[in-house]
Amino acid sequence: TLTMLVKKVFFATEGGGGDGKGGGAETAPVRGNFQDTAYWNATVTTGADGKTQVSFDLPDNVTSWNILAIGATKDTEVGTAENTIITRKDLMVEPALPRILRANDRATVGATVVNATDKPISVEVSMQTEGVSIENPGTRRVSLAAKGNASVVWNVRVPLVHASEAKFTVRATGNGYEDGFEMKLPLLDYSVAE
């Protein structure tokens, strides 16, 4: 059998797939399927030649994925192989959010916008929320140098009486490129354990 694991790893890279260009939609598409492990299968059976093939969809993370395959025969012969897949877009929006928010919290939230192209670009970045109010709403315009990045922020407030979660949707568009993300955060009551 063959055990396969595809796990996210973080390191600086050049190149990669995806062009970050949109398909002409009115609003930038949003990524929302973020996972640390893309694929795990403990029992992949190989053919008589010792080869197999698996397919799966990668999550929406723009990152590097480390692939690890471990094989073992019935006679306990073992072998391993490793490789890396890089997923990226020419324009990437990376979340800058806390893990949780509590009732009546005020927080600065936002995103880092990354230009992975060799040319400077200008983009508009917008945020929409559910479950929290934005104290300084509006679209932010940022100019990004080639291979540059910039942070964009908004101030939000959690109402005293609140839903169980907040949803943040950030979109960036410009120069024919677009990206966005959607993330949900738990909204907790303000309380002290007894």
Coordinates of N, CA and C in Angstrom, one line a residue:
T1 N 0.8 -1.2 0.0 CA 0.0 0.0 0.0 C 0.9 1.2 0.0
L2 N 0.3 2.3 -0.3 CA 1.0 3.6 -0.4 C 0.2 4.6 0.4
T3 N 0.9 5.3 1.3 CA 0.2 6.4 2.1 C 0.6 7.7 1.5
M4 N -0.3 8.6 1.3 CA 0.0 9.9 0.7 C -0.6 11.0 1.6
L5 N 0.2 12.0 1.8 CA -0.2 13.2 2.6 C 0.2 14.4 1.8
V6 N -0.7 15.3 1.6 CA -0.3 16.6 1.0 C -0.6 17.7 2.0
K7 N 0.4 18.3 2.5 CA 0.3 19.3 3.6 C 0.9 20.6 3.2
K8 N 0.2 21.7 3.7 CA 0.7 23.1 3.4 C 2.0 23.3 4.2
V9 N 2.9 23.9 3.4 CA 4.2 24.4 4.0 C 4.4 25.8 3.6
F10 N 5.1 26.6 4.4 CA 5.3 28.0 4.2 C 6.8 28.3 3.9
F11 N 7.1 28.8 2.7 CA 8.4 29.3 2.4 C 8.3 30.1 1.1
A12 N 9.3 31.0 0.9 CA 9.2 31.9 -0.2 C 9.6 31.2 -1.5
T13 N 8.8 31.5 -2.6 CA 9.0 30.7 -3.8 C 8.9 31.7 -5.0
E14 N 9.4 31.3 -6.1 CA 9.2 32.0 -7.4 C 8.4 31.1 -8.3
G15 N 7.7 31.7 -9.2 CA 7.0 30.8 -10.2 C 5.7 30.3 -9.6
G16 N 5.1 29.4 -10.3 CA 3.9 28.7 -9.8 C 2.8 28.8 -10.9
G17 N 1.6 28.3 -10.5 CA 0.5 28.2 -11.4 C -0.5 29.3 -11.2
G18 N -1.5 29.4 -12.1 CA -2.5 30.3 -11.9 C -2.1 31.7 -12.4
D19 N -3.0 32.4 -13.1 CA -2.6 33.7 -13.5 C -3.3 34.8 -12.7
G20 N -4.2 34.5 -11.9 CA -4.8 35.6 -11.1 C -5.8 36.4 -11.8
K21 N -6.0 36.2 -13.1 CA -6.9 37.0 -13.9 C -8.3 36.4 -13.8
G22 N -9.2 37.3 -13.8 CA -10.6 36.9 -13.6 C -11.3 36.6 -14.9
G23 N -12.5 36.0 -14.8 CA -13.2 35.6 -16.0 C -14.3 36.6 -16.4
G24 N -14.1 37.9 -16.1 CA -15.1 38.9 -16.5 C -16.3 39.0 -15.6
A25 N -16.3 38.4 -14.4 CA -17.4 38.5 -13.5 C -17.6 40.0 -13.0
E26 N -18.8 40.3 -12.5 CA -19.0 41.7 -12.0 C -18.1 41.9 -10.7
T27 N -18.0 40.9 -9.9 CA -17.2 41.0 -8.7 C -16.2 39.9 -8.7
A28 N -15.1 40.2 -8.0 CA -14.0 39.2 -7.9 C -14.5 38.0 -7.2
P29 N -14.1 36.8 -7.6 CA -14.4 35.6 -6.9 C -13.7 35.5 -5.6
V30 N -14.3 34.8 -4.7 CA -13.7 34.7 -3.3 C -13.3 33.3 -3.1
R31 N -12.2 33.2 -2.4 CA -11.7 31.9 -1.9 C -12.2 31.7 -0.5
G32 N -12.6 30.5 -0.2 CA -13.1 30.3 1.2 C -12.8 28.9 1.7
N33 N -12.3 28.0 0.9 CA -12.0 26.6 1.4 C -10.5 26.6 1.8
F34 N -10.2 27.0 3.0 CA -8.8 27.0 3.5 C -8.6 25.8 4.5
Q35 N -7.6 24.9 4.1 CA -7.3 23.8 4.9 C -5.8 23.6 5.0
D36 N -5.4 23.0 6.1 CA -3.9 22.7 6.3 C -3.5 21.4 5.6
T37 N -4.4 20.5 5.5 CA -4.1 19.2 4.8 C -5.0 19.1 3.6
A38 N -4.4 19.0 2.4 CA -5.2 19.0 1.2 C -5.7 17.6 0.9
Y39 N -5.0 16.5 1.2 CA -5.3 15.2 0.8 C -4.6 14.2 1.8
W40 N -5.4 13.2 2.2 CA -4.8 12.2 3.1 C -5.5 10.9 2.7
N41 N -4.7 9.8 2.4 CA -5.2 8.5 2.1 C -4.2 7.5 2.6
A42 N -4.6 6.7 3.6 CA -3.7 5.7 4.2 C -3.6 4.4 3.4
T43 N -4.5 4.2 2.5 CA -4.4 2.9 1.8 C -4.7 3.1 0.3
V44 N -3.6 3.6 -0.4 CA -3.7 3.7 -1.9 C -3.0 2.4 -2.4
T45 N -3.7 1.6 -3.2 CA -3.2 0.4 -3.7 C -2.5 0.6 -5.1
T46 N -1.3 0.0 -5.2 CA -0.6 0.2 -6.5 C -0.8 -1.0 -7.4
G47 N -0.4 -0.8 -8.6 CA -0.5 -1.9 -9.6 C 0.7 -2.8 -9.4
A48 N 0.8 -3.8 -10.2 CA 1.9 -4.8 -10.1 C 3.3 -4.1 -10.4
D49 N 3.3 -3.0 -11.1 CA 4.5 -2.2 -11.4 C 4.9 -1.3 -10.2
G50 N 4.1 -1.2 -9.2 CA 4.4 -0.4 -8.0 C 3.9 1.0 -8.2
K51 N 3.2 1.3 -9.3 CA 2.7 2.7 -9.5 C 1.3 2.8 -9.3
T52 N 0.9 4.1 -9.0 CA -0.6 4.4 -8.8 C -0.8 5.9 -9.2
Q53 N -2.0 6.2 -9.3 CA -2.3 7.6 -9.6 C -3.5 8.0 -8.7
V54 N -3.4 9.2 -8.1 CA -4.5 9.8 -7.3 C -4.8 11.2 -7.8
S55 N -6.1 11.6 -7.6 CA -6.4 13.0 -8.0 C -7.3 13.6 -6.9
F56 N -7.2 14.9 -6.7 CA -8.0 15.6 -5.7 C -7.9 17.0 -6.0
D57 N -8.9 17.8 -5.5 CA -8.9 19.2 -5.6 C -8.1 19.9 -4.5
L58 N -7.3 20.8 -4.8 CA -6.5 21.5 -3.8 C -7.5 22.6 -3.1
P59 N -7.3 22.8 -1.8 CA -8.0 23.9 -1.2 C -7.7 25.3 -1.8
D60 N -8.3 26.3 -1.3 CA -8.1 27.6 -1.9 C -6.8 28.4 -1.4
N61 N -6.1 27.8 -0.5 CA -4.9 28.4 0.0 C -3.9 28.7 -1.1
V62 N -3.3 29.9 -1.1 CA -2.3 30.2 -2.0 C -1.0 30.0 -1.2
T63 N -0.3 29.0 -1.5 CA 0.9 28.6 -0.6 C 1.7 27.5 -1.4
S64 N 2.6 26.9 -0.7 CA 3.3 25.7 -1.2 C 2.8 24.5 -0.4
W65 N 2.6 23.4 -1.2 CA 2.1 22.2 -0.6 C 3.2 21.1 -0.7
N66 N 3.5 20.5 0.4 CA 4.5 19.4 0.5 C 3.8 18.1 0.3
I67 N 4.2 17.3 -0.7 CA 3.7 16.0 -0.9 C 4.6 14.9 -0.4
L68 N 4.1 14.0 0.4 CA 4.8 13.0 1.0 C 4.1 11.6 0.7
A69 N 4.8 10.7 0.0 CA 4.3 9.4 -0.3 C 5.2 8.4 0.4
I70 N 4.5 7.5 1.1 CA 5.3 6.4 1.8 C 4.7 5.1 1.3
G71 N 5.5 4.2 0.8 CA 5.0 2.9 0.3 C 5.6 1.7 1.1
A72 N 4.8 0.7 1.2 CA 5.3 -0.5 1.9 C 4.7 -1.7 1.2
T73 N 5.5 -2.8 1.0 CA 5.1 -4.0 0.4 C 4.6 -5.0 1.5
K74 N 4.0 -6.1 1.1 CA 3.7 -7.2 2.0 C 4.9 -7.8 2.7
D75 N 6.1 -7.6 2.0 CA 7.3 -8.2 2.5 C 8.1 -7.1 3.4
T76 N 7.4 -6.1 3.8 CA 7.9 -5.0 4.6 C 9.0 -4.2 3.9
E77 N 9.1 -4.1 2.6 CA 10.0 -3.2 1.9 C 9.3 -1.9 1.9
V78 N 10.1 -0.8 2.2 CA 9.5 0.5 2.3 C 10.2 1.5 1.4
G79 N 9.5 2.6 1.0 CA 10.1 3.6 0.2 C 9.3 4.9 0.4
T80 N 10.0 6.0 0.2 CA 9.3 7.3 0.3 C 9.7 8.2 -0.9
A81 N 8.8 9.2 -1.1 CA 9.1 10.2 -2.1 C 8.5 11.5 -1.6
E82 N 9.1 12.6 -2.0 CA 8.6 13.9 -1.6 C 8.7 14.9 -2.8
N83 N 7.7 15.8 -2.8 CA 7.7 16.8 -3.9 C 6.9 18.0 -3.4
T84 N 7.0 19.1 -4.1 CA 6.3 20.3 -3.7 C 5.4 20.9 -4.9
I85 N 4.2 21.3 -4.5 CA 3.3 22.0 -5.5 C 3.2 23.4 -5.0
I86 N 3.3 24.4 -5.9 CA 3.1 25.8 -5.5 C 1.8 26.3 -6.1
T87 N 0.9 26.8 -5.3 CA -0.3 27.4 -5.8 C -0.2 28.9 -5.5
R88 N -0.5 29.7 -6.5 CA -0.4 31.1 -6.3 C -1.2 31.8 -7.4
K89 N -1.5 33.1 -7.3 CA -2.1 33.9 -8.3 C -1.2 35.2 -8.5
D90 N -1.4 35.8 -9.6 CA -0.6 37.0 -9.8 C -1.0 38.2 -8.9
L91 N -2.3 38.2 -8.5 CA -2.8 39.1 -7.4 C -3.4 38.2 -6.3
M92 N -2.9 38.4 -5.1 CA -3.3 37.5 -4.0 C -3.8 38.4 -2.8
V93 N -4.8 38.1 -2.2 CA -5.3 38.7 -1.0 C -5.2 37.7 0.1
E94 N -4.4 38.1 1.1 CA -4.2 37.2 2.3 C -4.9 37.8 3.5
P95 N -5.6 37.0 4.3 CA -6.4 37.5 5.4 C -5.4 38.0 6.5
A96 N -5.9 39.1 7.2 CA -5.2 39.6 8.4 C -6.3 39.8 9.5
L97 N -6.7 38.6 10.1 CA -7.9 38.6 11.0 C -7.5 38.0 12.3
P98 N -8.2 38.4 13.4 CA -7.9 37.6 14.6 C -8.6 36.3 14.5
R99 N -8.3 35.4 15.5 CA -9.0 34.1 15.5 C -10.4 34.1 16.1
I100 N -10.6 35.0 17.0 CA -12.0 35.1 17.6 C -12.2 36.6 17.9
L101 N -13.5 36.9 18.1 CA -13.9 38.3 18.5 C -14.9 38.1 19.7
R102 N -15.0 39.0 20.6 CA -15.9 38.9 21.7 C -16.9 40.1 21.6
A103 N -18.0 40.0 22.3 CA -19.0 41.0 22.4 C -18.4 42.4 22.8
N104 N -18.7 43.4 22.0 CA -18.3 44.8 22.3 C -16.8 45.0 21.9
D105 N -16.2 44.0 21.3 CA -14.8 44.2 20.9 C -14.7 45.3 19.7
R106 N -13.6 45.9 19.7 CA -13.2 46.8 18.6 C -11.9 46.2 18.1
A107 N -11.7 46.0 16.8 CA -10.5 45.4 16.3 C -10.2 46.0 14.9
T108 N -8.9 46.0 14.6 CA -8.4 46.4 13.3 C -8.2 45.1 12.5
V109 N -9.0 45.0 11.4 CA -8.9 43.8 10.6 C -8.6 44.2 9.1
G110 N -8.2 43.2 8.3 CA -7.9 43.6 6.9 C -7.2 42.5 6.2
A111 N -6.3 42.9 5.3 CA -5.7 41.9 4.4 C -4.3 42.4 3.9
T112 N -3.5 41.5 3.5 CA -2.3 41.9 2.8 C -2.6 41.6 1.3
V113 N -2.3 42.6 0.5 CA -2.5 42.4 -1.0 C -1.1 42.2 -1.6
V114 N -1.0 41.2 -2.4 CA 0.3 40.8 -2.9 C 0.3 40.9 -4.4
N115 N 1.2 41.6 -5.0 CA 1.4 41.7 -6.5 C 2.6 40.7 -6.8
A116 N 2.3 39.6 -7.4 CA 3.3 38.6 -7.8 C 3.8 38.8 -9.2
T117 N 3.4 39.9 -9.9 CA 3.8 40.2 -11.3 C 5.1 41.0 -11.3
D118 N 5.6 41.1 -12.5 CA 6.8 41.9 -12.7 C 6.6 43.3 -13.0
K119 N 5.3 43.8 -12.9 CA 4.9 45.1 -13.2 C 4.2 45.8 -12.0
P120 N 4.3 47.1 -11.8 CA 3.5 47.7 -10.8 C 2.0 47.7 -11.2
I121 N 1.1 47.5 -10.2 CA -0.3 47.6 -10.5 C -1.0 48.4 -9.4
S122 N -2.2 48.9 -9.8 CA -3.1 49.6 -8.8 C -4.3 48.8 -8.7
V123 N -4.7 48.6 -7.4 CA -5.9 47.8 -7.2 C -6.9 48.5 -6.2
E124 N -8.1 48.1 -6.3 CA -9.1 48.6 -5.3 C -9.5 47.4 -4.4
V125 N -9.5 47.6 -3.1 CA -9.8 46.6 -2.2 C -11.0 47.0 -1.3
S126 N -12.0 46.0 -1.2 CA -13.2 46.3 -0.5 C -13.4 45.2 0.5
M127 N -14.1 45.6 1.6 CA -14.5 44.6 2.6 C -16.0 44.7 2.9
Q128 N -16.6 43.5 3.0 CA -18.0 43.4 3.4 C -18.0 42.5 4.7
T129 N -18.9 42.8 5.6 CA -19.0 42.0 6.8 C -20.4 41.7 7.1
E130 N -20.6 40.6 7.9 CA -21.8 40.2 8.5 C -21.5 39.9 10.0
G131 N -22.4 40.4 10.9 CA -22.2 40.1 12.3 C -21.4 41.2 13.0
V132 N -20.7 42.0 12.3 CA -19.9 43.1 12.9 C -20.1 44.4 12.1
S133 N -19.9 45.5 12.6 CA -20.1 46.8 11.8 C -18.7 47.3 11.5
I134 N -18.5 47.9 10.3 CA -17.3 48.5 9.9 C -17.4 50.0 10.3
E135 N -16.4 50.5 11.2 CA -16.5 51.9 11.6 C -15.9 52.8 10.6
N136 N -15.1 52.4 9.7 CA -14.5 53.3 8.6 C -14.7 52.6 7.3
P137 N -16.0 52.5 6.8 CA -16.2 51.7 5.6 C -15.6 52.4 4.4
G138 N -15.6 51.7 3.3 CA -15.1 52.3 2.0 C -14.1 51.4 1.4
T139 N -13.9 51.7 0.1 CA -12.9 50.9 -0.7 C -11.5 51.6 -0.5
R140 N -10.5 50.8 -0.5 CA -9.1 51.3 -0.3 C -8.5 51.1 -1.7
R141 N -7.8 52.1 -2.2 CA -7.0 52.0 -3.4 C -5.5 51.9 -3.0
V142 N -4.8 50.9 -3.5 CA -3.4 50.7 -3.2 C -2.6 50.5 -4.5
S143 N -1.4 51.1 -4.5 CA -0.5 50.9 -5.6 C 0.6 50.0 -5.1
L144 N 0.8 48.9 -5.9 CA 1.7 47.9 -5.5 C 2.9 47.8 -6.5
A145 N 4.1 47.9 -6.0 CA 5.2 47.8 -6.8 C 5.3 46.3 -7.4
A146 N 6.1 46.2 -8.4 CA 6.3 44.8 -8.9 C 6.9 43.9 -7.8
K147 N 6.3 42.7 -7.6 CA 6.6 41.8 -6.5 C 6.4 42.4 -5.2
G148 N 5.6 43.4 -5.1 CA 5.4 44.1 -3.8 C 4.1 43.7 -3.1
N149 N 3.9 44.3 -1.9 CA 2.6 44.0 -1.2 C 2.3 45.2 -0.3
A150 N 1.1 45.3 0.1 CA 0.6 46.4 1.0 C -0.5 45.8 1.9
S151 N -0.6 46.4 3.1 CA -1.7 46.0 4.0 C -2.8 47.0 3.9
V152 N -4.0 46.5 4.0 CA -5.2 47.4 4.0 C -6.0 47.0 5.2
V153 N -6.5 48.0 5.9 CA -7.2 47.7 7.2 C -8.5 48.5 7.3
W154 N -9.4 47.9 8.1 CA -10.6 48.6 8.5 C -10.8 48.3 10.0
N155 N -11.5 49.2 10.7 CA -11.8 49.1 12.1 C -13.2 48.5 12.2
V156 N -13.4 47.5 13.0 CA -14.7 46.9 13.2 C -15.1 46.8 14.6
R157 N -16.4 46.7 14.9 CA -16.9 46.6 16.2 C -18.0 45.5 16.3
V158 N -17.9 44.7 17.3 CA -18.8 43.6 17.6 C -19.9 44.2 18.5
P159 N -21.2 44.1 18.1 CA -22.3 44.6 19.0 C -22.3 43.8 20.3
L160 N -22.9 44.4 21.3 CA -23.0 43.7 22.6 C -24.0 42.5 22.4
V161 N -25.0 42.7 21.7 CA -25.9 41.5 21.4 C -25.5 41.1 19.9
H162 N -25.0 39.9 19.8 CA -24.4 39.6 18.5 C -24.8 38.2 18.1
A163 N -24.5 37.9 16.8 CA -24.7 36.6 16.2 C -23.6 35.6 16.7
S164 N -23.6 34.4 16.3 CA -22.6 33.4 16.8 C -21.3 33.5 16.0
E165 N -21.4 34.1 14.8 CA -20.2 34.3 14.0 C -20.2 35.5 13.2
A166 N -19.0 36.0 12.7 CA -18.9 37.1 11.8 C -18.3 36.6 10.5
K167 N -18.8 37.2 9.4 CA -18.2 36.8 8.1 C -17.5 38.0 7.5
F168 N -16.3 37.8 7.0 CA -15.5 38.8 6.4 C -15.3 38.4 4.9
T169 N -15.6 39.3 4.0 CA -15.4 39.1 2.6 C -14.5 40.3 2.1
V170 N -13.3 40.0 1.6 CA -12.4 41.0 1.1 C -12.2 40.7 -0.4
R171 N -12.3 41.7 -1.3 CA -12.0 41.5 -2.7 C -11.1 42.6 -3.2
A172 N -10.2 42.2 -4.1 CA -9.3 43.1 -4.7 C -9.3 43.0 -6.2
T173 N -9.4 44.1 -6.9 CA -9.4 44.1 -8.4 C -8.6 45.2 -8.9
G174 N -8.0 45.0 -10.1 CA -7.3 46.0 -10.8 C -6.3 45.5 -11.8
N175 N -6.1 46.3 -12.9 CA -5.2 45.9 -14.0 C -5.6 44.5 -14.6
G176 N -6.8 44.1 -14.5 CA -7.2 42.8 -15.1 C -7.0 41.7 -14.2
Y177 N -6.6 41.9 -12.9 CA -6.4 40.8 -11.9 C -7.5 41.0 -10.9
E178 N -7.8 39.8 -10.2 CA -8.7 39.8 -9.1 C -8.5 38.7 -8.2
D179 N -8.8 38.9 -6.9 CA -8.8 37.8 -5.9 C -9.6 38.3 -4.8
G180 N -9.9 37.3 -3.9 CA -10.7 37.6 -2.7 C -10.8 36.4 -1.8
F181 N -11.2 36.7 -0.5 CA -11.3 35.6 0.4 C -12.6 35.9 1.2
E182 N -13.1 34.8 1.8 CA -14.3 34.8 2.7 C -13.9 34.0 3.9
M183 N -14.0 34.6 5.1 CA -13.6 33.8 6.3 C -14.7 34.1 7.4
K184 N -15.0 33.1 8.2 CA -15.9 33.2 9.3 C -15.1 33.1 10.6
L185 N -15.5 34.0 11.5 CA -14.9 33.9 12.9 C -15.9 33.8 13.9
P186 N -15.6 33.0 15.0 CA -16.6 32.9 16.1 C -16.7 34.2 16.8
L187 N -17.9 34.6 17.2 CA -18.2 35.7 18.1 C -18.6 35.2 19.5
L188 N -17.8 35.5 20.5 CA -18.0 34.9 21.8 C -18.6 35.9 22.7
D189 N -19.3 35.5 23.7 CA -19.8 36.4 24.8 C -18.7 36.9 25.6
Y190 N -18.9 38.1 26.2 CA -18.0 38.6 27.1 C -18.3 38.0 28.5
S191 N -17.5 37.1 28.9 CA -17.8 36.4 30.2 C -16.5 35.9 30.8
V192 N -16.6 35.6 32.1 CA -15.4 35.1 32.9 C -15.8 33.8 33.5
A193 N -15.0 32.8 33.3 CA -15.3 31.5 33.9 C -15.3 31.5 35.4
E194 N -16.2 30.9 36.0 CA -16.3 30.9 37.5 C -15.4 29.9 38.1

